mmCIF file with all atom_site columns, C-alpha atoms in Angstrom:
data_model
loop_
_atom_site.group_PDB
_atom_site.id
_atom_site.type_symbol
_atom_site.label_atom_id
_atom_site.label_alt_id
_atom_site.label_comp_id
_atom_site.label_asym_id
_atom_site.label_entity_id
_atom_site.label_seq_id
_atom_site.pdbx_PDB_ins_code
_atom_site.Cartn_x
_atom_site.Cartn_y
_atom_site.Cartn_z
_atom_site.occupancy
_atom_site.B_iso_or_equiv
_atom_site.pdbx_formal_charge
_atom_site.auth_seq_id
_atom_site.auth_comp_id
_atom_site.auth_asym_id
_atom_site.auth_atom_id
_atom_site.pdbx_PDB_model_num
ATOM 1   C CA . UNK W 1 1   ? -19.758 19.728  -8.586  1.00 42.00 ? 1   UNK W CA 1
ATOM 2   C CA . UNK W 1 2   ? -16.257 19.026  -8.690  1.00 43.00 ? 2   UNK W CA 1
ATOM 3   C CA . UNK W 1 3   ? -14.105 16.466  -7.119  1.00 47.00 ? 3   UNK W CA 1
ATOM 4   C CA . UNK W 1 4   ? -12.128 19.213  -4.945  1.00 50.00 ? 4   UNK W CA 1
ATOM 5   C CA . UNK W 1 5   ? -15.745 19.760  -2.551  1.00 51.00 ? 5   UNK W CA 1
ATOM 6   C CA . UNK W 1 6   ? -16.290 22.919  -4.087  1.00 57.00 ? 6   UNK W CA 1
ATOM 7   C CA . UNK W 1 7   ? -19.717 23.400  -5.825  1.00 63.00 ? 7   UNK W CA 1
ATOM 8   C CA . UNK W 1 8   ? -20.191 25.034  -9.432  1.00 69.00 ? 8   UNK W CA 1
ATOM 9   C CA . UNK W 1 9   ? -22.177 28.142  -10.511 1.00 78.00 ? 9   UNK W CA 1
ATOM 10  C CA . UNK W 1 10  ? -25.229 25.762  -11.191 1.00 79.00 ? 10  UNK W CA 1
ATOM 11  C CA . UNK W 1 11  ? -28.352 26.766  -13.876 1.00 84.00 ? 11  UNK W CA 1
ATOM 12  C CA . UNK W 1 12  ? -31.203 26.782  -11.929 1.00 88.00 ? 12  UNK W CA 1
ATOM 13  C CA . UNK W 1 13  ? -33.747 26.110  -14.919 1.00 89.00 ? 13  UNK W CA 1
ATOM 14  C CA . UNK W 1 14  ? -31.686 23.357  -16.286 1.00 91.00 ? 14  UNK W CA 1
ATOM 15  C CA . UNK W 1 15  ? -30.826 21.623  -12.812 1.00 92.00 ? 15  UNK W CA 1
ATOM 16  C CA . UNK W 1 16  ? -34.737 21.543  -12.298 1.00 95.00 ? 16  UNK W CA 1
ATOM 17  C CA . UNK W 1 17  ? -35.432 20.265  -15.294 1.00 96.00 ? 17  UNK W CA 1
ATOM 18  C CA . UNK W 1 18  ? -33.213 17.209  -14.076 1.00 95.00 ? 18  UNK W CA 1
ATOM 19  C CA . UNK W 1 19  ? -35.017 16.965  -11.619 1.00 96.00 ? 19  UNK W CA 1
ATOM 20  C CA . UNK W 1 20  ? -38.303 16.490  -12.830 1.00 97.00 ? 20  UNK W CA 1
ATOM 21  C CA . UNK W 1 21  ? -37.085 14.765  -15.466 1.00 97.00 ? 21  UNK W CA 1
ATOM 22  C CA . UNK W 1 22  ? -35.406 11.762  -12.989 1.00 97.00 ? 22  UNK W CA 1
ATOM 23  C CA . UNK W 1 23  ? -37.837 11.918  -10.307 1.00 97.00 ? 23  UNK W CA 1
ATOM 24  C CA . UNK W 1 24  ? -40.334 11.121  -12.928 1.00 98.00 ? 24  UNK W CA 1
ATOM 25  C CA . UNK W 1 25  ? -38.487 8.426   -13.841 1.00 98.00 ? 25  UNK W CA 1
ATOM 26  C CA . UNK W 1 26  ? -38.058 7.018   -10.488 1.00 98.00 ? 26  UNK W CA 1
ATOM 27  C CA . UNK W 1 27  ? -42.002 7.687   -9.960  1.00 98.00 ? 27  UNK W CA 1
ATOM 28  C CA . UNK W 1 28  ? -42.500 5.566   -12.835 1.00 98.00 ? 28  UNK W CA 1
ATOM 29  C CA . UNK W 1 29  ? -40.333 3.095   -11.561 1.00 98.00 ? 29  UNK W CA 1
ATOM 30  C CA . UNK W 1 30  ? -41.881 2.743   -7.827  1.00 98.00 ? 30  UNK W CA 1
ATOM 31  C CA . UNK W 1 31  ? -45.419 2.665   -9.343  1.00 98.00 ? 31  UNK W CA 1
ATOM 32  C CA . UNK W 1 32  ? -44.396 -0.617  -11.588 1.00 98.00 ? 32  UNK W CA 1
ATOM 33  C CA . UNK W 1 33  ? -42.565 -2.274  -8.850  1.00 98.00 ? 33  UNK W CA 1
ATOM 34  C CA . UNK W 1 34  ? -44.873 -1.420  -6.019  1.00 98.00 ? 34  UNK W CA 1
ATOM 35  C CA . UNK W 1 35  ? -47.894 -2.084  -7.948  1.00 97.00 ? 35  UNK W CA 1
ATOM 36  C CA . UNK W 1 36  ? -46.377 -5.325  -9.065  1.00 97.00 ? 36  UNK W CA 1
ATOM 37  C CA . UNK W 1 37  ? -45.303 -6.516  -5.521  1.00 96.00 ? 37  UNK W CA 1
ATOM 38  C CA . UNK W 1 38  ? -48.669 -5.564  -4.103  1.00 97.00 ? 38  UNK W CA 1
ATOM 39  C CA . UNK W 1 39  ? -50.473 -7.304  -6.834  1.00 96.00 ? 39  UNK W CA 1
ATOM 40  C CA . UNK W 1 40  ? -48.481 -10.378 -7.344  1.00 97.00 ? 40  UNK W CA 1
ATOM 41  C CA . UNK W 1 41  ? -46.433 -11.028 -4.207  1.00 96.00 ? 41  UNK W CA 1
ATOM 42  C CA . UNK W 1 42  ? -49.263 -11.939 -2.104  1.00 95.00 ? 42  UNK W CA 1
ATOM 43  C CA . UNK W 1 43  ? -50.163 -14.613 -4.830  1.00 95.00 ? 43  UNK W CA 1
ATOM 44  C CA . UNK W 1 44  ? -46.542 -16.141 -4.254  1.00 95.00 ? 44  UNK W CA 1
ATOM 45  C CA . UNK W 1 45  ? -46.238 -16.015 -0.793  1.00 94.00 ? 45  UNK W CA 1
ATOM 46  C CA . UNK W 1 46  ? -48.117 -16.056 2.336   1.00 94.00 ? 46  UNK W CA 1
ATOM 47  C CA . UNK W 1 47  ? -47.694 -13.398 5.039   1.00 96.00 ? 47  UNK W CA 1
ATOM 48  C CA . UNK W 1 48  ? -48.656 -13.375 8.273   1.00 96.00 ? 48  UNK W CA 1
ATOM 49  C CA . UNK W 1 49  ? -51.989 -12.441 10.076  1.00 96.00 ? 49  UNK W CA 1
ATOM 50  C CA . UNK W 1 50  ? -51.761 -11.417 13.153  1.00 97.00 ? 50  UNK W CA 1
ATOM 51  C CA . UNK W 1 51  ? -50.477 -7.784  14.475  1.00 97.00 ? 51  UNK W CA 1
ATOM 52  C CA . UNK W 1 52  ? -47.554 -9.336  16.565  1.00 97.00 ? 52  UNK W CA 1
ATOM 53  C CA . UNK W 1 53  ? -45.951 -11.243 13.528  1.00 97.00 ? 53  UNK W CA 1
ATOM 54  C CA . UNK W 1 54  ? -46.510 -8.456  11.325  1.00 98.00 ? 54  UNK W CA 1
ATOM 55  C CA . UNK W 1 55  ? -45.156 -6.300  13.513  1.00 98.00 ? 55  UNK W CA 1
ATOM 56  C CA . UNK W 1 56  ? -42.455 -8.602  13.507  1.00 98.00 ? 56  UNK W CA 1
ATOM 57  C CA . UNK W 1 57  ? -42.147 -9.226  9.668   1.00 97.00 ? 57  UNK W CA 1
ATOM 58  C CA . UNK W 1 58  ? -42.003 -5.348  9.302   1.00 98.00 ? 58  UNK W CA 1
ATOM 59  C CA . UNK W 1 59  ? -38.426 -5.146  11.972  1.00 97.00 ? 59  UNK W CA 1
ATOM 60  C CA . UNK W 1 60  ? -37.052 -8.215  9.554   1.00 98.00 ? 60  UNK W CA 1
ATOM 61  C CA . UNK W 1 61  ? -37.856 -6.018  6.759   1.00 98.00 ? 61  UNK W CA 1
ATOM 62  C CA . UNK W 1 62  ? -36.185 -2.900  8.469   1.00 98.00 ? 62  UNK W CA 1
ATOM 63  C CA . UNK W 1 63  ? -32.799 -4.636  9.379   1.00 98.00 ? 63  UNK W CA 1
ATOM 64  C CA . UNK W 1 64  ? -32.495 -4.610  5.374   1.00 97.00 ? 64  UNK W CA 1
ATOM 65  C CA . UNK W 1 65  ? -32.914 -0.818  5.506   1.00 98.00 ? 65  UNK W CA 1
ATOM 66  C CA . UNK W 1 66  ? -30.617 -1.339  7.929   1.00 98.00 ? 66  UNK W CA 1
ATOM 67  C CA . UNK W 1 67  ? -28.133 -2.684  5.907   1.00 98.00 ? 67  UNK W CA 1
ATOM 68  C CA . UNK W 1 68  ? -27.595 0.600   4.081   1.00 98.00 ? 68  UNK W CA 1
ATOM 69  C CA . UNK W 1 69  ? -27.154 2.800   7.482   1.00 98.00 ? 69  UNK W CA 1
ATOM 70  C CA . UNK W 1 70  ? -24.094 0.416   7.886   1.00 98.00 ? 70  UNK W CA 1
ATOM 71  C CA . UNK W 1 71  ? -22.638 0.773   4.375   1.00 98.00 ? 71  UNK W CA 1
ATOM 72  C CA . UNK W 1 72  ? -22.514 4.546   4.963   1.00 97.00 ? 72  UNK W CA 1
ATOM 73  C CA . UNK W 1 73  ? -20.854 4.539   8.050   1.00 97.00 ? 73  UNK W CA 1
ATOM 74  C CA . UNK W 1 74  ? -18.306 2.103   6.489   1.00 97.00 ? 74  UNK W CA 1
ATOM 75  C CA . UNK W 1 75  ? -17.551 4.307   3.890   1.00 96.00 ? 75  UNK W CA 1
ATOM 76  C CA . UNK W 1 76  ? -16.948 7.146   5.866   1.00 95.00 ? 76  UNK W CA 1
ATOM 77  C CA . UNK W 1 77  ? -14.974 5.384   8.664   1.00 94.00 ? 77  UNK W CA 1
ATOM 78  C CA . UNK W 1 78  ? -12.855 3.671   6.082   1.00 95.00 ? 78  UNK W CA 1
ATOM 79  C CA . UNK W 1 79  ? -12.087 6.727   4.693   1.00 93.00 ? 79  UNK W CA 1
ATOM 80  C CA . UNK W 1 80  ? -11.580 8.698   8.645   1.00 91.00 ? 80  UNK W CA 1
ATOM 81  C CA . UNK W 1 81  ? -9.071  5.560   8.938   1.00 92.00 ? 81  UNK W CA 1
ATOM 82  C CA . UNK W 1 82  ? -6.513  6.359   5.876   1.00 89.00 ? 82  UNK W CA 1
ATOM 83  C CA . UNK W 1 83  ? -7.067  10.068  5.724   1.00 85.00 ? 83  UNK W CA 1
ATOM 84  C CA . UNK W 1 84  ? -4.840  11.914  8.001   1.00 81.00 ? 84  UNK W CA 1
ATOM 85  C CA . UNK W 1 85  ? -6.792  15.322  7.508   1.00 86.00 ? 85  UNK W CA 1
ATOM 86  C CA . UNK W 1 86  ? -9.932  13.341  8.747   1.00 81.00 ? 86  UNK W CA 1
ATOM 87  C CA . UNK W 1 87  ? -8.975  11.162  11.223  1.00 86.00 ? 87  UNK W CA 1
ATOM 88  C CA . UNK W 1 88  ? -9.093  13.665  14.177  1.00 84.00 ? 88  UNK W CA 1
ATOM 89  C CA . UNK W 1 89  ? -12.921 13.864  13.389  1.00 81.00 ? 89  UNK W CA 1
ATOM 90  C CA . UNK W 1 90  ? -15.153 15.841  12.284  1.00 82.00 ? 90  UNK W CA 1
ATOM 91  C CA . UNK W 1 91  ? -15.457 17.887  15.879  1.00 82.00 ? 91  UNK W CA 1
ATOM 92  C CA . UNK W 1 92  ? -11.963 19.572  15.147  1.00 84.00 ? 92  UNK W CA 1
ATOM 93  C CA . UNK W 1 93  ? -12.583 19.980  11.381  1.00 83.00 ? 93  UNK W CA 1
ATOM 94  C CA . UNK W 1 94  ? -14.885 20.008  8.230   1.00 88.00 ? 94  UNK W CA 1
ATOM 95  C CA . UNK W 1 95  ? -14.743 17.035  6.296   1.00 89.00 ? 95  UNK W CA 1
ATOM 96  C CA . UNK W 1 96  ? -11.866 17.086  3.225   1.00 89.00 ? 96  UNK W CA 1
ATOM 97  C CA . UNK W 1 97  ? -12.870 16.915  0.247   1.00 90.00 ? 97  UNK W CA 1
ATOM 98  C CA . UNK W 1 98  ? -12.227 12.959  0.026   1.00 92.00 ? 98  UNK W CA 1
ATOM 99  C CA . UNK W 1 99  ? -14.971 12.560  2.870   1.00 93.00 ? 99  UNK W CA 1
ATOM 100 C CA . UNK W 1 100 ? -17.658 15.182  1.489   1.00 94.00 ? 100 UNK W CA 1
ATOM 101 C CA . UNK W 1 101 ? -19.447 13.729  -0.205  1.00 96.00 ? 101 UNK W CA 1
ATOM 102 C CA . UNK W 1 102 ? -19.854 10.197  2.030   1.00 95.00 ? 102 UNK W CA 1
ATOM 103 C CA . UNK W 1 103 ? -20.135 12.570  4.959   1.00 95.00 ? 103 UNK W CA 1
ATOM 104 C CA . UNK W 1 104 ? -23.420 13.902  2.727   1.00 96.00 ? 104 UNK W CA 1
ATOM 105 C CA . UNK W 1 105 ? -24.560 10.573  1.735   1.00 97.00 ? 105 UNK W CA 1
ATOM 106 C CA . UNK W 1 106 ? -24.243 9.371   5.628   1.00 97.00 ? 106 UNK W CA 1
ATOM 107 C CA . UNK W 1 107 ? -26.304 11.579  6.629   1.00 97.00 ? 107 UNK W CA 1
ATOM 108 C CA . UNK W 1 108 ? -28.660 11.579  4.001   1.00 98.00 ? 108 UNK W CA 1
ATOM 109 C CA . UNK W 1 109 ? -28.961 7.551   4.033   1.00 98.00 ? 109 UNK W CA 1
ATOM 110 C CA . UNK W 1 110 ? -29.446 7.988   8.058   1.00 98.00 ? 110 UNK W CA 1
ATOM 111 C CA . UNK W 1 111 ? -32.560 10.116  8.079   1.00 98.00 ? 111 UNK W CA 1
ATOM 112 C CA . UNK W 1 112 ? -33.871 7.942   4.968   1.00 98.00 ? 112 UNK W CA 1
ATOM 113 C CA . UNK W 1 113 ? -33.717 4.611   7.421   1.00 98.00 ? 113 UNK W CA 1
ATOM 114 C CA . UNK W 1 114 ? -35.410 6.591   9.913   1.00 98.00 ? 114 UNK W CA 1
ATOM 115 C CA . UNK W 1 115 ? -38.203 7.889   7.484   1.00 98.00 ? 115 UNK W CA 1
ATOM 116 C CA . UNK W 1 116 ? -38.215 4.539   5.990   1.00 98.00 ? 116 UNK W CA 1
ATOM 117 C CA . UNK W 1 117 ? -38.379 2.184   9.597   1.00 98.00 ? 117 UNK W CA 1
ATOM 118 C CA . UNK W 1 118 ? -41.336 4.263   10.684  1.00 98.00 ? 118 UNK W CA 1
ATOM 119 C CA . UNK W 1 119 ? -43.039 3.786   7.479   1.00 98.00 ? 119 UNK W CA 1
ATOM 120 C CA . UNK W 1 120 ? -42.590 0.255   7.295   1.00 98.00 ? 120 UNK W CA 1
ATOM 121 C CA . UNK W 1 121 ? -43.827 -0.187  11.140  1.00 98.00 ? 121 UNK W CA 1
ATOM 122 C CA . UNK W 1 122 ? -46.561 2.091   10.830  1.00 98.00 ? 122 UNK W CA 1
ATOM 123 C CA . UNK W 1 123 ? -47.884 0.061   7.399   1.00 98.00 ? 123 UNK W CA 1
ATOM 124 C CA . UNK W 1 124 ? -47.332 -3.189  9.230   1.00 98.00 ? 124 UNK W CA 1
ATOM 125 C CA . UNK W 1 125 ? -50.584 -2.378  11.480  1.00 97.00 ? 125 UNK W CA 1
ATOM 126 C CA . UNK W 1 126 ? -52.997 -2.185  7.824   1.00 97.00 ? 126 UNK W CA 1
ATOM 127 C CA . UNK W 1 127 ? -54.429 -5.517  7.386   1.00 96.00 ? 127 UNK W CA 1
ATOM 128 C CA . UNK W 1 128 ? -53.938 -7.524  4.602   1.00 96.00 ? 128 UNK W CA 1
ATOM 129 C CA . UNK W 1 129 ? -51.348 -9.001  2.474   1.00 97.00 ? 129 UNK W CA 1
ATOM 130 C CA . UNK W 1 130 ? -51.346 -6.098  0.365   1.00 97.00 ? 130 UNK W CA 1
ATOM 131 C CA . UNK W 1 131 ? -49.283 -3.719  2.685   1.00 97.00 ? 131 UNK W CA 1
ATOM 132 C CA . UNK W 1 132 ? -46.819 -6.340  3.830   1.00 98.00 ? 132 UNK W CA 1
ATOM 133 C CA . UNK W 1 133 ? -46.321 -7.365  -0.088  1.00 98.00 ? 133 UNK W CA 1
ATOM 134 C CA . UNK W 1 134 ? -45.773 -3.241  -0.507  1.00 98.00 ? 134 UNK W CA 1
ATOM 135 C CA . UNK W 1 135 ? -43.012 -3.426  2.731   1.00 98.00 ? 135 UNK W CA 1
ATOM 136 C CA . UNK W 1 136 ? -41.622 -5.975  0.454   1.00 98.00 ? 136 UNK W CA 1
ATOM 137 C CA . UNK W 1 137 ? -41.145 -4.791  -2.748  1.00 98.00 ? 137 UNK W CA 1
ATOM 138 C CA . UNK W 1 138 ? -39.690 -1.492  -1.436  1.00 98.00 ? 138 UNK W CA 1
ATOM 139 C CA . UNK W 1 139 ? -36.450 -3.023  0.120   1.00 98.00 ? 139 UNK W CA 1
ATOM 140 C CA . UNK W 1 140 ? -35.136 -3.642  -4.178  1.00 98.00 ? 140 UNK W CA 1
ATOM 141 C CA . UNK W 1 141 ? -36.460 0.217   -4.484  1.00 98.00 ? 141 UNK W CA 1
ATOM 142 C CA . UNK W 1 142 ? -34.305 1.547   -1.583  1.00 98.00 ? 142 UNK W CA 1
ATOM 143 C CA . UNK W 1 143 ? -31.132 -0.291  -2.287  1.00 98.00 ? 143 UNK W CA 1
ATOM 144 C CA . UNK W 1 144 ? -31.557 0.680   -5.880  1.00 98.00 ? 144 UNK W CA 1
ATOM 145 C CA . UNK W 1 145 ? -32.461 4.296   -4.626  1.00 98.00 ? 145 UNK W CA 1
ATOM 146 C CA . UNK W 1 146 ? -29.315 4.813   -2.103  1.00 98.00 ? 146 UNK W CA 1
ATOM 147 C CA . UNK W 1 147 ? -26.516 3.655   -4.991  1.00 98.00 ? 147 UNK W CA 1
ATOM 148 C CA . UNK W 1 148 ? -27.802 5.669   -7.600  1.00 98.00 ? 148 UNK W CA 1
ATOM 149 C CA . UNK W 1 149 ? -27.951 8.389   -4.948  1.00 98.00 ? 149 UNK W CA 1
ATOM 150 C CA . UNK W 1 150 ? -24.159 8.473   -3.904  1.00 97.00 ? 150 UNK W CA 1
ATOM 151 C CA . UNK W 1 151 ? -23.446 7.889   -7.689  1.00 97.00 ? 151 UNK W CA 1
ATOM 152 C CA . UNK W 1 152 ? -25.227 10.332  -8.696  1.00 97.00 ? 152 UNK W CA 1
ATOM 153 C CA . UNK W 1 153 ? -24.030 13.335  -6.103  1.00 96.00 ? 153 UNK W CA 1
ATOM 154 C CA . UNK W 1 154 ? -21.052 14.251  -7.643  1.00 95.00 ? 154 UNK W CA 1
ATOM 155 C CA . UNK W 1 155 ? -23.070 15.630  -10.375 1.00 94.00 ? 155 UNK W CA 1
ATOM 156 C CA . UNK W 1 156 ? -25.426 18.035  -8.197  1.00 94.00 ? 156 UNK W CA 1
ATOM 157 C CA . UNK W 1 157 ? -29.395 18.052  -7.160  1.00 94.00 ? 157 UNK W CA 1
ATOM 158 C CA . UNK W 1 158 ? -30.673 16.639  -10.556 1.00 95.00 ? 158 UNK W CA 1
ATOM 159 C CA . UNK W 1 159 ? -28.056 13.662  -10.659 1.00 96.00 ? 159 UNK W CA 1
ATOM 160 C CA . UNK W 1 160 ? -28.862 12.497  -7.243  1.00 97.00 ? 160 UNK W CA 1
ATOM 161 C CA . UNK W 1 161 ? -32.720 13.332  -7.876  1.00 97.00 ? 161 UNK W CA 1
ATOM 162 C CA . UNK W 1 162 ? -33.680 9.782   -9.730  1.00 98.00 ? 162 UNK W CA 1
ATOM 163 C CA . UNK W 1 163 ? -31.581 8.159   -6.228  1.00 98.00 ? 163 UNK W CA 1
ATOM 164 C CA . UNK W 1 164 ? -33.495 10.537  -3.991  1.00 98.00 ? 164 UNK W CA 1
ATOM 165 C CA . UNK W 1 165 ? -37.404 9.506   -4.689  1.00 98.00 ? 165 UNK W CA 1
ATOM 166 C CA . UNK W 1 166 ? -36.495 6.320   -5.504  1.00 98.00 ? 166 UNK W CA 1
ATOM 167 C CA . UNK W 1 167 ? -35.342 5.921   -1.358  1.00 98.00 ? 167 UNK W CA 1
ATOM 168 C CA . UNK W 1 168 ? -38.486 8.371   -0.672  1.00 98.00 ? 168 UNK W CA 1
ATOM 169 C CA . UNK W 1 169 ? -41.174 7.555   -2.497  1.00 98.00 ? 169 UNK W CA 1
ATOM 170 C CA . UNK W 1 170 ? -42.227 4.477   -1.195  1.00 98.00 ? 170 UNK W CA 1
ATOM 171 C CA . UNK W 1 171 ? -41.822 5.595   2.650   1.00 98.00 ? 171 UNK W CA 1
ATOM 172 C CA . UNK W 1 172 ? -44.530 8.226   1.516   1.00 98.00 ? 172 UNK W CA 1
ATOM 173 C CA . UNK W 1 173 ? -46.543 5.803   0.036   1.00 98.00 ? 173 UNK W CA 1
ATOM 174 C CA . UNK W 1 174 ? -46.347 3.682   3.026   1.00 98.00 ? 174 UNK W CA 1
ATOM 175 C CA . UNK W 1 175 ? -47.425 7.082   5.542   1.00 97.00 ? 175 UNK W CA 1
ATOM 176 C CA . UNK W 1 176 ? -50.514 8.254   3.287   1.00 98.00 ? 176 UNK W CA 1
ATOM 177 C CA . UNK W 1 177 ? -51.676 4.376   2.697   1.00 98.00 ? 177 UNK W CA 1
ATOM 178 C CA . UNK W 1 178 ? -51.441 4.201   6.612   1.00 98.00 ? 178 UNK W CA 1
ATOM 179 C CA . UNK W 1 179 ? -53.158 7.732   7.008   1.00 97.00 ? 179 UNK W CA 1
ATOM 180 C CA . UNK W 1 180 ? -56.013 6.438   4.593   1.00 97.00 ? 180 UNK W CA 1
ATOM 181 C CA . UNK W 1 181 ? -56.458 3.613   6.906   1.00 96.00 ? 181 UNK W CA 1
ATOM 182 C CA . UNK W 1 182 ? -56.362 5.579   10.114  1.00 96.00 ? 182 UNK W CA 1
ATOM 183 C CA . UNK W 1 183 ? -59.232 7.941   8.996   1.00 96.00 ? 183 UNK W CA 1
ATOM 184 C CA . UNK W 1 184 ? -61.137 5.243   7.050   1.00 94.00 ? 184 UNK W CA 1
ATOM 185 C CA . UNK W 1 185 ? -61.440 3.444   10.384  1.00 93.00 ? 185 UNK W CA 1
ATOM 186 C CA . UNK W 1 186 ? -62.243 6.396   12.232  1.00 93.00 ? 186 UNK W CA 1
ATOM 187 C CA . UNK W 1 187 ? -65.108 7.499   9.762   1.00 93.00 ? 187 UNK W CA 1
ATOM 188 C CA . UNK W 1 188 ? -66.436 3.888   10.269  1.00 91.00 ? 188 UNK W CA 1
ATOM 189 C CA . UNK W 1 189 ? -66.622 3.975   13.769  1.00 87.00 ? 189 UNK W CA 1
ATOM 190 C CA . UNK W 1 190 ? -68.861 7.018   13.710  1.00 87.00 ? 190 UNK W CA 1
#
């Protein structure tokens, strides 16, 4: 991809290849942090008990996700601001090439916090330390995932892949660890 917005003939093979290549680097990467925090954090700290306060620890946790909803829309506001081919909106026009790629990485970051809020909430209601710890660890593992996104997207799909599931991966861990819990308890109630 070039600066101008306009994308470059792109080999398919090789652009996959950097994909698999990054996202299994940020694979390996979520499995040594998240195992780590889910190990060790609960050694270090004490989290709480009942469903109220975890619920509770778990929108604390979410305001950090938060965080990078607001850096996205300060990018691209900032830029709407001193850009006179932007500042109409983007009702009257598509984005210039200055505001592409924020635009992208708005909208990308905002359906990441919503993935990622529902996760955390829905993992709050597992007991134990464990899944809090896991909440956790993943706030270093989204940050990390969202710069090294919009860093990367200049250079196409397998630039922004290691940035991509290293946001991702740990909302889907937090869904099928939920899911696991959800029909575990059902299969012990019958």
């Amino acid at each position: 991809m070039v600066q101008d917005g306009s994308a470059q003939p792109v080999d398919l093979a090789v652009e996959r290849r950097r994909i698999r290549i990054r996202g299994a680097l940020a694979l390996a990467l979520c499995v040594l942090l998240l195992g780590f925090g889910v190990h060790w954090l609960p050694r270090w700290l004490s989290f709480p008990v009942d469903l109220a306060d975890r619920l509770a620890f778990a929108f604390r946790a979410n305001l950090f996700i938060l965080i990078w909803l607001l850096v996205a829309v300060g990018i691209v506001s900032t830029i709407r601001r001193y850009s006179a081919e932007d500042n109409a909106g983007s009702a009257f026009s598509p984005p210039s090439a200055r505001l592409a790629i924020p635009a992208a990485f708005l909208q990308n970051t905002l359906e990441q916090v919503v993935i990622t809020m529902s996760a955390f909430l829905a993992l709050a209601t597992v007991e134990g330390e464990a899944a809090l710890a896991y909440i956790l660890a993943s706030l270093p593992l989204f940050a990390l995932g969202r710069i090294t996104f919009l860093r990367g997207y200049p250079g196409g799909a397998g630039a922004r892949a290691f940035g991509m599931v290293t946001t991702a991966l740990p909302s889907l861990g937090a869904f099928t660890w939920t899911a696991y819990d959800i029909v575990g308890q059902l299969l012990a109630s019958w």
